[in-house]
Amino acid sequence: MSEPLLRVRDLDVRYGDAQALWDVAIEVHEGETVCVVGPNGAGKSTLVNTVAGIHPAHGGRISVRGVDITRLRGHRVCGHGVVIVPEGRRIFPRMTVLDNLVLGAYRKGARRAHRASLAGVYEIFPRLAERVGQLAGSLSGGEQQMVAIGRALMAQPRLLLLDEPSLGLAPVLVDEVYDAIGRINGLGVSVVVVEQDVRRALAIASRAYLLGEGRVVLSGPADALRDSAEVRRSVLGL
Ligand code: ATP
């Protein structure tokens, strides 16, 4: 079988003396949507932040198509096509929608292609095309999430890491954001989604990982996880 797009092996992550992840292993293949679910504090954000080079790995290996990226910082990880939409969006509220989007195209290749990328973002999020000159801080939460995802798309990712994309959004906007994630995946971008809305994440993903207290406790097809006793107990509260 060919090398997966993303392979994480034996990953240990610490915050000072406190260990947040132990021996974590995940894989994402080309074109897949994979979700990571788990209770609060299980280590989901830590996992995607470490893959994205925002937080350092203490041990283990992270590779993209076989190339070791374990020690790379965020902007270099982005150069390998792995781009994160962080929890809380982190957009620049006093800048316009357009300026926020263009910031995502800072990689050399992405910069050259930024007009075509912008057109692609507006096709996925027509609302943003109508609001290009508006200050990002004046948008609704859902629209801000669209800006954050759009900015990540401007970097021309092969793998998009989405940390809690539905957090704080009205249900109708959650639908819109998830619909867009599905279309982005349809364009060939692989997706890892970390979600507190477990049902939603399992519905969009083909495979899933359940994290508990910093370890992978279960993985497999999303359907199988949805029906598993562990998921029902630890994150669905059933
Ligand atoms: P949530 O759904 O609440 O965001 P999570 O599954 O994303 O949870 P993380 O935020 O990755 O979990 O946290 C994993 C563990 O690491 C927790 O015990 C948390 O307290 C700890 N942790 C996270 N960030 C830091 C930090 N900056 N400094 C110290 N400990 C941290």
Coordinates of C-alpha atoms and ligand atoms in Angstrom, one line a residue:
M1 CA 0.0 0.0 0.0
S2 CA 1.2 3.5 -0.8
E3 CA 2.6 5.8 1.9
P4 CA -0.2 7.6 3.7
L5 CA -0.5 11.4 3.3
L6 CA -0.1 11.8 7.1
R7 CA 1.5 9.3 9.4
V8 CA 1.8 9.9 13.1
R9 CA 3.7 7.3 15.2
D10 CA 4.4 6.9 18.9
L11 CA 3.7 10.6 19.5
D12 CA 4.4 11.9 23.0
V13 CA 3.6 15.6 23.8
R14 CA 4.2 17.5 27.0
Y15 CA 3.4 20.8 28.5
G16 CA 6.3 21.3 30.8
D17 CA 6.2 18.3 33.1
A18 CA 2.6 17.4 32.3
Q19 CA 2.3 14.8 29.5
A20 CA -0.8 15.4 27.2
L21 CA -0.3 12.7 24.6
W22 CA 1.1 9.2 24.9
D23 CA 2.1 6.9 22.0
V24 CA -0.5 8.4 19.7
A25 CA -0.7 6.9 16.2
I26 CA -2.9 8.1 13.4
E27 CA -2.9 7.9 9.6
V28 CA -4.7 9.9 7.0
H29 CA -4.8 8.7 3.4
E30 CA -5.1 10.8 0.3
G31 CA -8.7 12.1 -0.1
E32 CA -9.9 10.9 3.3
T33 CA -11.9 12.7 5.9
V34 CA -10.9 11.5 9.3
C35 CA -12.3 12.7 12.6
V36 CA -10.8 12.8 16.1
V37 CA -13.3 12.7 18.9
G38 CA -13.0 12.5 22.7
P39 CA -14.0 14.1 25.9
N40 CA -12.8 17.5 27.0
G41 CA -9.1 17.5 27.8
A42 CA -8.5 14.2 25.9
G43 CA -5.7 15.9 23.8
K44 CA -7.5 16.5 20.5
S45 CA -6.3 20.1 20.1
T46 CA -2.8 19.1 21.3
L47 CA -2.7 16.5 18.5
V48 CA -3.6 18.8 15.6
N49 CA -1.5 21.6 17.0
T50 CA 1.5 19.3 17.2
V51 CA 1.0 18.0 13.6
A52 CA 0.7 21.6 12.5
G53 CA 4.0 22.5 14.1
I54 CA 2.5 24.9 16.6
H55 CA 3.5 22.8 19.6
P56 CA 6.6 20.6 19.6
A57 CA 6.6 16.8 19.8
H58 CA 8.4 15.3 22.8
G59 CA 8.8 12.0 21.1
G60 CA 7.6 10.0 18.1
R61 CA 7.5 10.8 14.4
I62 CA 5.2 12.8 12.1
S63 CA 5.6 12.4 8.4
V64 CA 3.8 13.7 5.3
R65 CA 4.0 11.3 2.3
G66 CA 7.0 9.7 3.9
V67 CA 8.9 13.0 4.6
D68 CA 9.7 13.5 8.3
I69 CA 8.2 16.9 9.5
T70 CA 8.4 16.1 13.2
R71 CA 10.8 19.0 14.1
L72 CA 9.4 21.6 11.7
R73 CA 7.7 24.8 12.8
G74 CA 4.3 25.9 11.6
H75 CA 5.2 27.8 8.4
R76 CA 7.5 24.9 7.2
V77 CA 4.8 22.4 7.9
C78 CA 2.5 24.5 5.8
G79 CA 5.1 24.2 3.0
H80 CA 4.4 20.5 3.1
G81 CA 0.7 21.1 2.4
V82 CA -0.6 20.7 6.0
V83 CA -2.6 23.7 7.1
I84 CA -4.6 24.2 10.3
V85 CA -7.8 26.1 11.0
P86 CA -7.2 26.6 14.8
E87 CA -9.8 26.5 17.5
G88 CA -11.3 30.0 17.9
R89 CA -10.5 30.9 14.3
R90 CA -7.7 33.4 15.1
I91 CA -8.7 35.8 12.3
F92 CA -7.7 39.5 12.3
P93 CA -10.9 41.4 13.3
R94 CA -9.6 44.8 12.3
M95 CA -8.6 43.7 8.8
T96 CA -11.0 43.2 5.9
V97 CA -12.2 39.8 4.8
L98 CA -10.0 40.1 1.7
D99 CA -6.8 41.0 3.6
N100 CA -7.5 38.1 6.0
L101 CA -7.8 35.7 3.1
V102 CA -4.7 37.0 1.2
L103 CA -2.6 36.5 4.4
G104 CA -3.1 32.7 4.0
A105 CA -1.3 32.8 0.6
Y106 CA 2.1 33.7 2.0
R107 CA 3.8 30.5 0.7
K108 CA 5.7 31.3 -2.5
G109 CA 3.7 29.0 -4.8
A110 CA 0.4 30.0 -3.1
R111 CA 1.3 33.7 -3.5
R112 CA 1.6 33.3 -7.3
A113 CA -1.7 31.4 -7.5
H114 CA -3.6 33.7 -5.1
R115 CA -6.1 35.0 -7.6
A116 CA -7.2 31.6 -8.6
S117 CA -7.3 30.5 -5.0
L118 CA -9.5 33.5 -4.1
A119 CA -11.9 32.6 -6.8
G120 CA -12.0 29.0 -5.4
V121 CA -12.7 30.3 -1.9
Y122 CA -15.6 32.6 -3.1
E123 CA -17.0 29.6 -5.0
I124 CA -17.1 27.6 -1.7
F125 CA -18.2 30.5 0.4
P126 CA -20.3 32.9 -1.8
R127 CA -21.1 34.9 1.4
L128 CA -17.4 36.0 1.6
A129 CA -17.5 37.3 -1.9
E130 CA -20.3 39.7 -0.9
R131 CA -18.3 40.9 2.1
V132 CA -14.7 41.3 0.8
G133 CA -14.3 44.9 2.1
Q134 CA -16.0 44.3 5.4
L135 CA -13.9 44.2 8.6
A136 CA -13.7 40.5 9.6
G137 CA -14.6 41.4 13.2
S138 CA -18.0 42.6 12.1
L139 CA -19.0 39.2 10.6
S140 CA -21.1 36.6 12.4
G141 CA -19.4 33.7 14.0
G142 CA -20.2 31.4 11.1
E143 CA -18.9 33.9 8.6
Q144 CA -15.7 34.3 10.7
Q145 CA -15.3 30.5 10.6
M146 CA -15.7 30.7 6.8
V147 CA -12.9 33.3 6.7
A148 CA -10.7 31.1 8.8
I149 CA -11.3 28.1 6.5
G150 CA -10.9 30.3 3.4
R151 CA -7.6 31.7 4.7
A152 CA -6.4 28.1 5.1
L153 CA -7.5 27.2 1.6
M154 CA -5.4 30.1 0.2
A155 CA -2.3 28.2 1.3
Q156 CA -3.4 25.4 -1.1
P157 CA -3.4 22.6 1.5
R158 CA -3.3 18.9 0.7
L159 CA -4.4 18.2 4.3
L160 CA -6.7 20.6 6.2
L161 CA -6.8 20.2 10.0
L162 CA -10.0 21.7 11.5
D163 CA -10.1 22.2 15.2
E164 CA -13.7 22.5 16.4
P165 CA -15.2 24.2 13.4
S166 CA -18.7 24.2 14.8
L167 CA -17.8 25.7 18.2
G168 CA -20.2 28.5 19.1
L169 CA -22.1 28.5 15.8
A170 CA -25.9 28.5 15.2
P171 CA -27.1 25.2 13.8
V172 CA -27.9 26.6 10.4
L173 CA -24.3 27.9 10.1
V174 CA -22.9 24.6 11.3
D175 CA -24.7 23.0 8.4
E176 CA -23.2 25.5 6.0
V177 CA -19.7 25.1 7.3
Y178 CA -20.0 21.2 7.2
D179 CA -21.4 21.4 3.7
A180 CA -18.4 23.4 2.7
I181 CA -16.0 20.9 4.4
G182 CA -17.6 18.2 2.3
R183 CA -17.1 20.2 -0.9
I184 CA -13.5 21.0 0.0
N185 CA -12.9 17.3 0.5
G186 CA -14.6 16.7 -2.8
L187 CA -12.0 18.8 -4.4
G188 CA -9.3 16.3 -3.3
V189 CA -8.2 18.0 0.0
S190 CA -7.8 15.5 2.8
V191 CA -9.4 16.6 6.1
V192 CA -8.9 15.9 9.8
V193 CA -11.7 17.3 11.9
V194 CA -11.5 17.6 15.7
E195 CA -15.0 18.1 17.0
Q196 CA -17.0 18.3 20.2
D197 CA -20.1 17.8 18.1
V198 CA -19.3 14.1 17.8
R199 CA -22.4 13.1 15.8
R200 CA -21.6 15.7 13.2
A201 CA -18.0 14.7 12.9
L202 CA -18.7 11.0 12.6
A203 CA -21.3 11.7 9.9
I204 CA -18.8 13.5 7.7
A205 CA -15.8 11.2 8.3
S206 CA -15.0 7.8 6.8
R207 CA -12.7 6.8 9.7
A208 CA -12.4 8.0 13.2
Y209 CA -10.2 8.0 16.3
L210 CA -11.4 8.2 19.8
L211 CA -8.9 9.8 22.2
G212 CA -9.1 9.4 26.0
E213 CA -6.7 10.9 28.5
G214 CA -4.1 11.4 25.8
R215 CA -4.2 8.0 24.2
V216 CA -6.0 6.5 21.2
V217 CA -8.5 4.2 22.8
L218 CA -10.4 3.2 19.6
S219 CA -10.1 3.7 15.9
G220 CA -11.9 2.4 12.9
P221 CA -14.7 3.1 10.4
A222 CA -16.8 6.1 11.5
D223 CA -20.0 4.0 11.5
A224 CA -18.4 1.4 13.8
L225 CA -17.3 4.0 16.2
R226 CA -20.7 5.6 16.3
D227 CA -22.2 2.3 17.4
S228 CA -19.4 1.4 19.9
A229 CA -20.0 1.3 23.6
E230 CA -16.9 3.4 24.3
V231 CA -18.0 6.3 22.1
R232 CA -21.5 6.2 23.4
R233 CA -20.3 6.3 26.9
S234 CA -17.3 8.6 26.8
V235 CA -18.5 11.3 24.3
L236 CA -22.1 10.8 23.5
G237 CA -23.1 10.5 27.2
L238 CA -25.5 7.6 26.5
Ligands
ATP1 P1 -11.1 20.4 24.6 O1 -12.2 19.7 23.9 O2 -11.5 20.8 26.0 O3 -10.5 21.5 23.8 P2 -8.9 18.6 24.0 O4 -9.3 17.2 23.8 O5 -8.7 19.5 22.7 O6 -10.0 19.3 24.9 P3 -6.4 19.6 24.8 O7 -6.8 21.0 24.8 O8 -5.4 19.1 23.8 O9 -7.6 18.6 24.9 O10 -5.7 19.3 26.3 C1 -5.1 18.1 26.6 C2 -4.4 18.2 27.9 O11 -3.3 19.1 27.9 C3 -5.3 18.7 29.0 O12 -5.0 18.0 30.2 C4 -5.0 20.2 29.1 O13 -5.2 20.7 30.4 C5 -3.5 20.2 28.8 N1 -3.1 21.4 28.1 C6 -3.6 21.9 27.0 N2 -3.0 23.1 26.6 C7 -2.1 23.3 27.6 C8 -1.2 24.4 27.9 N3 -1.0 25.4 27.0 N4 -0.5 24.3 29.0 C9 -0.6 23.3 29.9 N5 -1.4 22.2 29.7 C10 -2.2 22.3 28.6

